[in-house]
Coordinates of C-alpha atoms in Angstrom, one line a residue:
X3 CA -37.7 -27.6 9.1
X4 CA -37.9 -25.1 6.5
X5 CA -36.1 -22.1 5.9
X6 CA -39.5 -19.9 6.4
X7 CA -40.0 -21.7 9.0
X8 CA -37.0 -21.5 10.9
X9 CA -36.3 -17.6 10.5
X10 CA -40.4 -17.6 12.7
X11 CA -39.1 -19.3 14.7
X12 CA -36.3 -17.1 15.4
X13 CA -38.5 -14.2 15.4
X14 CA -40.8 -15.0 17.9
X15 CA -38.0 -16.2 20.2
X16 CA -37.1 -12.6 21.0
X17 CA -38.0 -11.6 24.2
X18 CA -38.8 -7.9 25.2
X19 CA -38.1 -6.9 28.8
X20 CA -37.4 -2.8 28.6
X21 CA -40.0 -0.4 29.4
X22 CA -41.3 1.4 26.8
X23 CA -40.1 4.8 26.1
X24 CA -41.5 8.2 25.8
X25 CA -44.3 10.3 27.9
X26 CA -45.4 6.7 29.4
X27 CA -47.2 5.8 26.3
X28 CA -46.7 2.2 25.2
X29 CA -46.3 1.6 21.8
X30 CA -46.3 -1.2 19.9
X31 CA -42.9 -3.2 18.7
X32 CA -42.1 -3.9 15.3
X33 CA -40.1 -7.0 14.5
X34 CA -37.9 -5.8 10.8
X35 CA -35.4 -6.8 8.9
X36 CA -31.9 -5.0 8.4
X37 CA -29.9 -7.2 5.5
X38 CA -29.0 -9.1 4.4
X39 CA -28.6 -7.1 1.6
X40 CA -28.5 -3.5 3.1
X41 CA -25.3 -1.0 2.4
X42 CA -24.8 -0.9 6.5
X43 CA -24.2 -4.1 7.1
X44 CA -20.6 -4.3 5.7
X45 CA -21.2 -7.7 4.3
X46 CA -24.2 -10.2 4.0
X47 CA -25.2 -9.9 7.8
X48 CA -29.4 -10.3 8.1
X49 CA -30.0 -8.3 11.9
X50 CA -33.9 -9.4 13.1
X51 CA -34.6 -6.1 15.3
X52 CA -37.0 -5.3 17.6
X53 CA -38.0 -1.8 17.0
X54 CA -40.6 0.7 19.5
X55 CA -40.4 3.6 17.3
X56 CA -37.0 4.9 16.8
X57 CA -36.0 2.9 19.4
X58 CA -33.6 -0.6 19.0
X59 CA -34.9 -3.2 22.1
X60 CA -33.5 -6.0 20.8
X61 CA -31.0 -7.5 17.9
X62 CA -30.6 -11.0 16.5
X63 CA -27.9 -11.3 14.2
X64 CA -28.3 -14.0 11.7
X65 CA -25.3 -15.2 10.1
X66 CA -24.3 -18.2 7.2
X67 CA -24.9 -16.4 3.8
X68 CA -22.1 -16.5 2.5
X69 CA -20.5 -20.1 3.9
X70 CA -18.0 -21.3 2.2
X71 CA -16.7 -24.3 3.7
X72 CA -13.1 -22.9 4.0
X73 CA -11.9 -25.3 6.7
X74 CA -13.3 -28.2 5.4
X75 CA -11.8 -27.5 1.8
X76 CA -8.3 -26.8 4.0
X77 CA -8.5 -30.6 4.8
X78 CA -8.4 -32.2 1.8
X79 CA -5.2 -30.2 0.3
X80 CA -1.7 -31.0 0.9
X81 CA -0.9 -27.8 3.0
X82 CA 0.9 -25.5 1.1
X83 CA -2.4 -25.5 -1.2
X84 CA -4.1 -24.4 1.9
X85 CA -2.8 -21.0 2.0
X86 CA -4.7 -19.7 -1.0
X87 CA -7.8 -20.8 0.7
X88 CA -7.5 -19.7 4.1
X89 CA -6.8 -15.8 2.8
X90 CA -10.4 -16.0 1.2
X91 CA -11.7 -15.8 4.9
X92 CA -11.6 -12.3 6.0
X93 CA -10.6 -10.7 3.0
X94 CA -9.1 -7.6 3.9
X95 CA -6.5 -9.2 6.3
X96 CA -5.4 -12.0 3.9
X97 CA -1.6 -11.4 5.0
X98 CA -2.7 -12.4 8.7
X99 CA -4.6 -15.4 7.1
X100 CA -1.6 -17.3 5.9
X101 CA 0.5 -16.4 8.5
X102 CA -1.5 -18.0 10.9
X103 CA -1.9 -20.9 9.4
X104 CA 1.4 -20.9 8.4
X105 CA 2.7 -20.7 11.5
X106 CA 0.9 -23.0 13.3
X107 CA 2.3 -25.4 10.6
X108 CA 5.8 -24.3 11.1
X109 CA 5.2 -25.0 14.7
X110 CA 4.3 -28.8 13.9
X111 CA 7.2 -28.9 11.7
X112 CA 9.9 -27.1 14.1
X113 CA 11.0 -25.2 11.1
X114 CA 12.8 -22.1 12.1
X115 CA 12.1 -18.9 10.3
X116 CA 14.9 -17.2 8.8
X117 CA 15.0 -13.8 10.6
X118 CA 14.5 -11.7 7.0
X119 CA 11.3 -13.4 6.3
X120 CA 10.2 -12.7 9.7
X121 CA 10.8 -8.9 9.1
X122 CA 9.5 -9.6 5.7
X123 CA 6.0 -10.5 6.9
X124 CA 5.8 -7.7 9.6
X125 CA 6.6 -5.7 7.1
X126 CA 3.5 -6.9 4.8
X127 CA 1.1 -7.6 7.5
X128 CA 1.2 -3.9 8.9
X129 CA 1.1 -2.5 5.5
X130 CA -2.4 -5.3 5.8
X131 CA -3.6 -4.0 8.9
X132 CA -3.2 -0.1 7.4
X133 CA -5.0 -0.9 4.8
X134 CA -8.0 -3.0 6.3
X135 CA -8.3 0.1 8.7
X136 CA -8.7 2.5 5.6
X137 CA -11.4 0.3 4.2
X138 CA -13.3 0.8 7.9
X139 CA -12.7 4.1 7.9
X140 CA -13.7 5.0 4.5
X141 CA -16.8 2.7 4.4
X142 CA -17.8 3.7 8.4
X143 CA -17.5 7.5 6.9
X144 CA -19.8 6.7 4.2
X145 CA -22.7 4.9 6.7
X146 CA -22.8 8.6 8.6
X147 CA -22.9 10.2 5.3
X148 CA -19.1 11.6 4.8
X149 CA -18.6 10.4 1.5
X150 CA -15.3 12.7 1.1
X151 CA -13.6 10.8 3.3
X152 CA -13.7 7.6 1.6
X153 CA -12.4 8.4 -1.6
X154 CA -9.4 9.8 0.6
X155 CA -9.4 6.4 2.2
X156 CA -9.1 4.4 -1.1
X157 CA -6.8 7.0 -2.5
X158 CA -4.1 5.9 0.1
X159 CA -5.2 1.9 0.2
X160 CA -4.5 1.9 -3.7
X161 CA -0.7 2.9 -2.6
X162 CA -0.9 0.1 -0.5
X163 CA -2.1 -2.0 -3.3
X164 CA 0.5 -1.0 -5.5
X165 CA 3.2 -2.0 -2.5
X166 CA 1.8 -5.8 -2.5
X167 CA 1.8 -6.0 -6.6
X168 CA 5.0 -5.0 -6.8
X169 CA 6.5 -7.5 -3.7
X170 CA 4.3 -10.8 -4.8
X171 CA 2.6 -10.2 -8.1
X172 CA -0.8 -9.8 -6.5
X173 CA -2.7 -6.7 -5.8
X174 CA -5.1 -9.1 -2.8
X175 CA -4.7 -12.4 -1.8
X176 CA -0.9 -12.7 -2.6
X177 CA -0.1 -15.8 -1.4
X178 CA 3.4 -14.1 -0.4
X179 CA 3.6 -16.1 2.7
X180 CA 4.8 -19.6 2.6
X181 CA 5.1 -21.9 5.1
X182 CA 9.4 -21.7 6.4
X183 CA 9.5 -17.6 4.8
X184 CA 8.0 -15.7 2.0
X185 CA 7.9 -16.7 -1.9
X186 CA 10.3 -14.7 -2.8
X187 CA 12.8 -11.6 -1.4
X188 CA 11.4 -8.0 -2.3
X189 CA 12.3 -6.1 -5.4
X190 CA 15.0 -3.6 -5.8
X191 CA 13.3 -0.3 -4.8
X192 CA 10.5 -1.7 -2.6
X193 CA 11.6 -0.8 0.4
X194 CA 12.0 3.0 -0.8
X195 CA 8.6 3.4 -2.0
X196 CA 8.2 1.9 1.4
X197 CA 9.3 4.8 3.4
X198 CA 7.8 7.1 1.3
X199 CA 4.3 5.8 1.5
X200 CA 4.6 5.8 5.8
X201 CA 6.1 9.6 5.4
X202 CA 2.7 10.1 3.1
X203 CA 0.4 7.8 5.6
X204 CA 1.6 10.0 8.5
X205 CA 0.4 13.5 6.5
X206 CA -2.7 12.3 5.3
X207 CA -3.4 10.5 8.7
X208 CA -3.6 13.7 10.4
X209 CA -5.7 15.4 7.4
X210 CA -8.3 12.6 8.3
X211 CA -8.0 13.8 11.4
X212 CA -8.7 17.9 10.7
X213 CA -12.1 16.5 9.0
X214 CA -13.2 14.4 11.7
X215 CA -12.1 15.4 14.7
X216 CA -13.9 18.9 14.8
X217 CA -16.8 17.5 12.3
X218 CA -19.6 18.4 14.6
X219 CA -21.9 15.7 13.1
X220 CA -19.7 13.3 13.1
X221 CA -18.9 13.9 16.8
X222 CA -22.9 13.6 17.8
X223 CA -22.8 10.2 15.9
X224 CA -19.8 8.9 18.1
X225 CA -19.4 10.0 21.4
X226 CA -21.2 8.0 23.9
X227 CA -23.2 5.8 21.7
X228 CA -22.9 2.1 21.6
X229 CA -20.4 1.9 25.0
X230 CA -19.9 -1.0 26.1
X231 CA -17.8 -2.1 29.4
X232 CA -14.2 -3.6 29.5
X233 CA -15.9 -6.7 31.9
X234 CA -18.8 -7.0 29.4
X235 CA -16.5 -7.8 26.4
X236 CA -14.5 -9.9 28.6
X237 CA -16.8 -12.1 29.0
X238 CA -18.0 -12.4 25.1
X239 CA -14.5 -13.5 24.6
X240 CA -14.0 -9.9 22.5
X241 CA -10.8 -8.9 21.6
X242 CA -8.8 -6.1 19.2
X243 CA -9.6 -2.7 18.9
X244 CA -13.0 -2.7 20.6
X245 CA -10.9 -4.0 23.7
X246 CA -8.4 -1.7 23.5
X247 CA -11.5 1.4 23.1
X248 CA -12.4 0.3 27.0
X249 CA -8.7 1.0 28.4
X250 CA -7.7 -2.9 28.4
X251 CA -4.2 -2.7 26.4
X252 CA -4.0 -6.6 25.3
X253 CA -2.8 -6.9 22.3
X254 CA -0.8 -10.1 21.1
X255 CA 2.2 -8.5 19.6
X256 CA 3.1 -7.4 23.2
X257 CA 1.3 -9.8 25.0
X258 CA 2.3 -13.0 23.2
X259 CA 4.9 -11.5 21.0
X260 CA 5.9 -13.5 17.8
X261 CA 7.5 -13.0 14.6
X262 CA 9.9 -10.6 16.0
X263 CA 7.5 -8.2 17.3
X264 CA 9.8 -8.2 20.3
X265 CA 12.2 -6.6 17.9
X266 CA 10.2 -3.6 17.4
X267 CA 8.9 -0.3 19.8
X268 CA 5.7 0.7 19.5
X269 CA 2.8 1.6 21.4
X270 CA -0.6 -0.1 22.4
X271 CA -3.4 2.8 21.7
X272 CA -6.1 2.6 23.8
X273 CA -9.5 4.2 24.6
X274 CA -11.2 5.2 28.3
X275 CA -15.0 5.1 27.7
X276 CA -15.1 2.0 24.8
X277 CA -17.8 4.1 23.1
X278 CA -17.6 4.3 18.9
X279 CA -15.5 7.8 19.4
X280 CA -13.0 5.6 21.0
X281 CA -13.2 2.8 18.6
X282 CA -12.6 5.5 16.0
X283 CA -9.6 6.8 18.0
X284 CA -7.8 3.6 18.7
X285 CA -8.0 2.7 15.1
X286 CA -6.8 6.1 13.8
X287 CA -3.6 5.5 16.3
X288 CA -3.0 2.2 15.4
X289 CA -2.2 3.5 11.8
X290 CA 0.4 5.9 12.9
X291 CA 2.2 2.9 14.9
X292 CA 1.8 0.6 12.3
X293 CA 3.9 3.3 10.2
X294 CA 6.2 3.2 13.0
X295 CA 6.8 -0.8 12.9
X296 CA 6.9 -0.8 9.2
X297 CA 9.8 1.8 9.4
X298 CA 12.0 0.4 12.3
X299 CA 11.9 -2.9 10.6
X300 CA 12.6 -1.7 6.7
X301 CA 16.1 0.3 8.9
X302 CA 17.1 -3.4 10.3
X303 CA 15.8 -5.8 7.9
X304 CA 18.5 -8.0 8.1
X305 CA 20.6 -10.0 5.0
X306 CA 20.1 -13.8 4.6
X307 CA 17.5 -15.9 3.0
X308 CA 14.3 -15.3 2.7
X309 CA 12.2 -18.6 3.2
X310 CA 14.1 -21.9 5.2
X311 CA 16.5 -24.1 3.1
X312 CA 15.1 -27.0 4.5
X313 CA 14.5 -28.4 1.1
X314 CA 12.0 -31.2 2.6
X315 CA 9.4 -27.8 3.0
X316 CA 10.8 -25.7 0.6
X317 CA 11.3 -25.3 -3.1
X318 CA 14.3 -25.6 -4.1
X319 CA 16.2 -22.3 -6.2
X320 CA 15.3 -22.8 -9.8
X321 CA 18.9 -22.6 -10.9
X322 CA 19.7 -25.9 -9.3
X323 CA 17.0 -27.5 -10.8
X324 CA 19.1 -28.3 -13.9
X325 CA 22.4 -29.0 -11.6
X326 CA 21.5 -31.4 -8.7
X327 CA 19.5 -34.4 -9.2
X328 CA 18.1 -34.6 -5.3
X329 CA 17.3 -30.8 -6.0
X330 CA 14.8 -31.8 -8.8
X331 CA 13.8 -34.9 -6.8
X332 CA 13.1 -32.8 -3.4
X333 CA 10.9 -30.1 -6.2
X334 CA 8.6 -33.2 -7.7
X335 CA 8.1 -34.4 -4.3
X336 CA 6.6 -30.8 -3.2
X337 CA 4.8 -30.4 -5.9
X338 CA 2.8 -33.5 -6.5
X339 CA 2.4 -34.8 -2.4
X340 CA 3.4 -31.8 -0.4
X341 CA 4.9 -32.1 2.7
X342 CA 4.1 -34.4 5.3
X343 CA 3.8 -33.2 9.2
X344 CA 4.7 -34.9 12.1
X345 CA 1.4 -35.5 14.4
X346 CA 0.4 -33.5 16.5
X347 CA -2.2 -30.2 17.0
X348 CA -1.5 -26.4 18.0
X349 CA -2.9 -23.6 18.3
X350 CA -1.7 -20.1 16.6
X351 CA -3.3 -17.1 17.8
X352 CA -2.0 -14.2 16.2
X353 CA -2.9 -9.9 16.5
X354 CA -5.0 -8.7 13.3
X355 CA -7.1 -5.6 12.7
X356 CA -9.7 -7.0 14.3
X357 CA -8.8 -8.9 17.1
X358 CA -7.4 -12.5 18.0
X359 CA -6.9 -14.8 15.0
X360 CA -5.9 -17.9 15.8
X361 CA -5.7 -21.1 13.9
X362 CA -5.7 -24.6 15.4
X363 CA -4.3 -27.2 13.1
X364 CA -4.1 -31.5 14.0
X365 CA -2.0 -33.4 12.2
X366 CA -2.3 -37.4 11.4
X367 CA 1.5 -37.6 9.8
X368 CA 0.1 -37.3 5.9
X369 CA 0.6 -34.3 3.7
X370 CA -3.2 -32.7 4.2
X371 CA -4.6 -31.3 7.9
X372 CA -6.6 -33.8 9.3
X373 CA -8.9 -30.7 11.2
X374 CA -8.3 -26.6 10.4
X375 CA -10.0 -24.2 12.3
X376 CA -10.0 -20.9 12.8
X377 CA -10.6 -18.5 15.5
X378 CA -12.0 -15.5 13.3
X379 CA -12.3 -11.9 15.6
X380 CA -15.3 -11.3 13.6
X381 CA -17.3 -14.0 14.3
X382 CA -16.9 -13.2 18.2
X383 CA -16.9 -9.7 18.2
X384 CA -20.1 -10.1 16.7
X385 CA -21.6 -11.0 19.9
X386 CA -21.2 -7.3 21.4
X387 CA -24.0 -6.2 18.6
X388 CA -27.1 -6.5 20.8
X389 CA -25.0 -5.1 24.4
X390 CA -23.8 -2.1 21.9
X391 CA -26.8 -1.1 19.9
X392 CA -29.8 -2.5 22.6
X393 CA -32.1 0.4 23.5
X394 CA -30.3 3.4 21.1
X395 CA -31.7 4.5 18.2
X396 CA -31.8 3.0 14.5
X397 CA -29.1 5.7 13.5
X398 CA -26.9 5.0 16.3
X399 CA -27.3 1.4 15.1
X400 CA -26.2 2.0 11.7
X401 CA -23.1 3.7 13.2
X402 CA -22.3 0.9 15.7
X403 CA -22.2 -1.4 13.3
X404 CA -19.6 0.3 11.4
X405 CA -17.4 0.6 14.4
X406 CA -18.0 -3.0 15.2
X407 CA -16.0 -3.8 11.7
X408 CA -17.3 -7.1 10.9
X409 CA -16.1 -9.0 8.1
X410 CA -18.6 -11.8 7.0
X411 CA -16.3 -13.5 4.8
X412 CA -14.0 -14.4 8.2
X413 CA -17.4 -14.8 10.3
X414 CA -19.0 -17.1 7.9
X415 CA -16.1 -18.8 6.2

């Protein structure tokens, strides 16, 4: 079957069951296009919608444009290749990309963590999810026509920028995590500049705030449009902030903690309508908390190493490269074969900005995955489009969407 044909066939497979709407005329319905390549669609996302007037009755989203073959590509690498690939998925939450990966493979392995790295990558992966909600924030603002607010957005998400340079070399898709730890321990004066960005975060949070909040416009665009209930989402398997928006507090950090999350205090922010306001409003808080984790763990980061000396997984220090003979012998096996993990499968699921990210990983006993897959938030949140955005109008569509926060490079991968 050809493309063509396929997308007609799609088409015509959308049923209309609402009444029409307005002074008991019927009108006639309009089957269009929104993307793939259209500015609202945060990504390549093609929506078939069924239009009467102004009016959304039905959405199809049609997803695949930008497939990758990430998993597959996972299997044929030894795994600590994998990690480069795996952040490529969603890419604004690459941090949460290798760590679940990485620690479903640490899992096989029954490596244990030292506790510095742990704090290491809480650290990095709320500075992650800060920054991944700046990105919505900023490009959600620019969909409703608040283009000010973006470039304060990006203003603070290039500090955060800076912040991963500085730890690992890389401004996106480090590659800081690695399975046992982290590459390497932080630079002298990271954790300073640190502080002082979650002091700044915390000011400029509220001036995001003092434009919003009282933004009359923006207030028509997000209270009570595109609500969806708590048992609705349930049942798409929806998780993350649009969870949290209906009043349901899961969250995985408390829930299932790992990685020392247990370690920390924070709250779970969470909404009472699960319309876009409160989407807006459990994101915003999540910010302030994630300032609160990053601080409390920077006061006890504790000494040690900083990745496992289990030299069959790790790299050995390149100081003893030139001293110990099993040292270079344990560094040329890990480099040219990897590895090798015990068989066996689990299953990862970790908290990220957008929901549950989980990463299943079997093992046949060689130095490559025999099967990676990945639960991507995105891909399943997806599903609330047509309950959110059936029977509103095009605008309220538009602004949905951006609440929704998909990121096609996760739902696609």
């Amino acid at each position: 079957m050809s493309a063509l044909s396929d997308y007609r066939r799609r088409e015509e497979s959308i049923s209309y069951s609402a009444e029409p709407a307005g002074m008991g005329l019927e009108q006639e319905l309009m089957t269009v296009n929104m993307g793939p390549h259209h500015p609202s669609t945060h990504g390549v996302l093609r929506l078939i919608l069924t239009l009467e007037g102004e009016m959304v009755r039905d959405v199809k989203p049609i997803i695949g444009y930008v497939h990758t073959g990430i998993e597959k590509t996972a299997e044929q690498k030894a795994y600590w290749k994998v990690i480069p690939v795996v952040e490529r998925m969603d890419y604004l939450s690459y941090y949460f990309n290798a760590y679940a990966f990485c620690g479903a493979v640490e899992k096989l392995l029954e490596v244990d963590v030292p506790k510095r790295a742990q704090y290491l990558r809480v650290i990095h992966m709320e500075l992650n999810r800060i920054m991944s909600h700046l990105v919505w924030l900023g490009t959600s603002c620019i969909d409703l026509g608040a283009i000010g607010v973006w470039w304060y957005c990006f203003r603070e998400r290039e500090q955060v920028l800076d912040l991963f340079e500085m730890s690992s070399g890389q401004r996106m898709h480090t590659r800081y995590f690695q399975v046992g730890g982290v590459i390497e321990d932080i630079p002298r004066g990271w954790t300073e500049r640190v502080k002082r960005f979650t002091k700044t975060m915390r000011e400029r949070s509220e001036q995001y705030s003092a434009l919003l909040d009282r933004n009359e416009i923006f207030l028509q665009r997000m209270r009570h449009t595109g609500t969806v209930d708590e048992e609705t989402l349930l049942g798409l398997g929806v998780t993350g902030p649009l969870l949290r928006a209906t009043g349901n507090p899961w969250d995985l950090r408390k829930a299932a903690p790992y990685c020392s999350y247990d370690d920390f205090r924070f709250r779970i922010p969470v909404g009472t309508e699960g319309d876009n306001y409160d989407r807006y409003r459990v994101r915003h808080a999540e910010i302030l908390e994630s300032c609160a984790i990053i601080d409390q763990a920077i006061d006890g980061l504790p000494e040690g190493p900083f990745i496992t000396e289990d030299r069959k997984v790790a790299l050995p220090p390149r100081h003893e490269l030139a001293t110990s003979m099993e040292a270079l012998i344990h560094h040329f096996k890990l480099v040219t074969e990897g590895f090798r993990v015990p068989p066996g499968e689990v299953y990862h699921p970790i908290e990220s900005p957008r929901g549950e990210l989980g990463c299943f990983v079997r093992s046949d006993g060689s130095s490559k995955p025999a099967r990676v897959h990945m639960r991507d938030p995105s891909f399943v949140n997806l599903q609330a489009t047509a309950a959110a955005t059936r029977d509103t109008y095009i605008a309220d569509l538009v602004a949905t969407l951006a609440m929704l926060d998909p990121i096609l490079g996760g739902v696609d991968r």
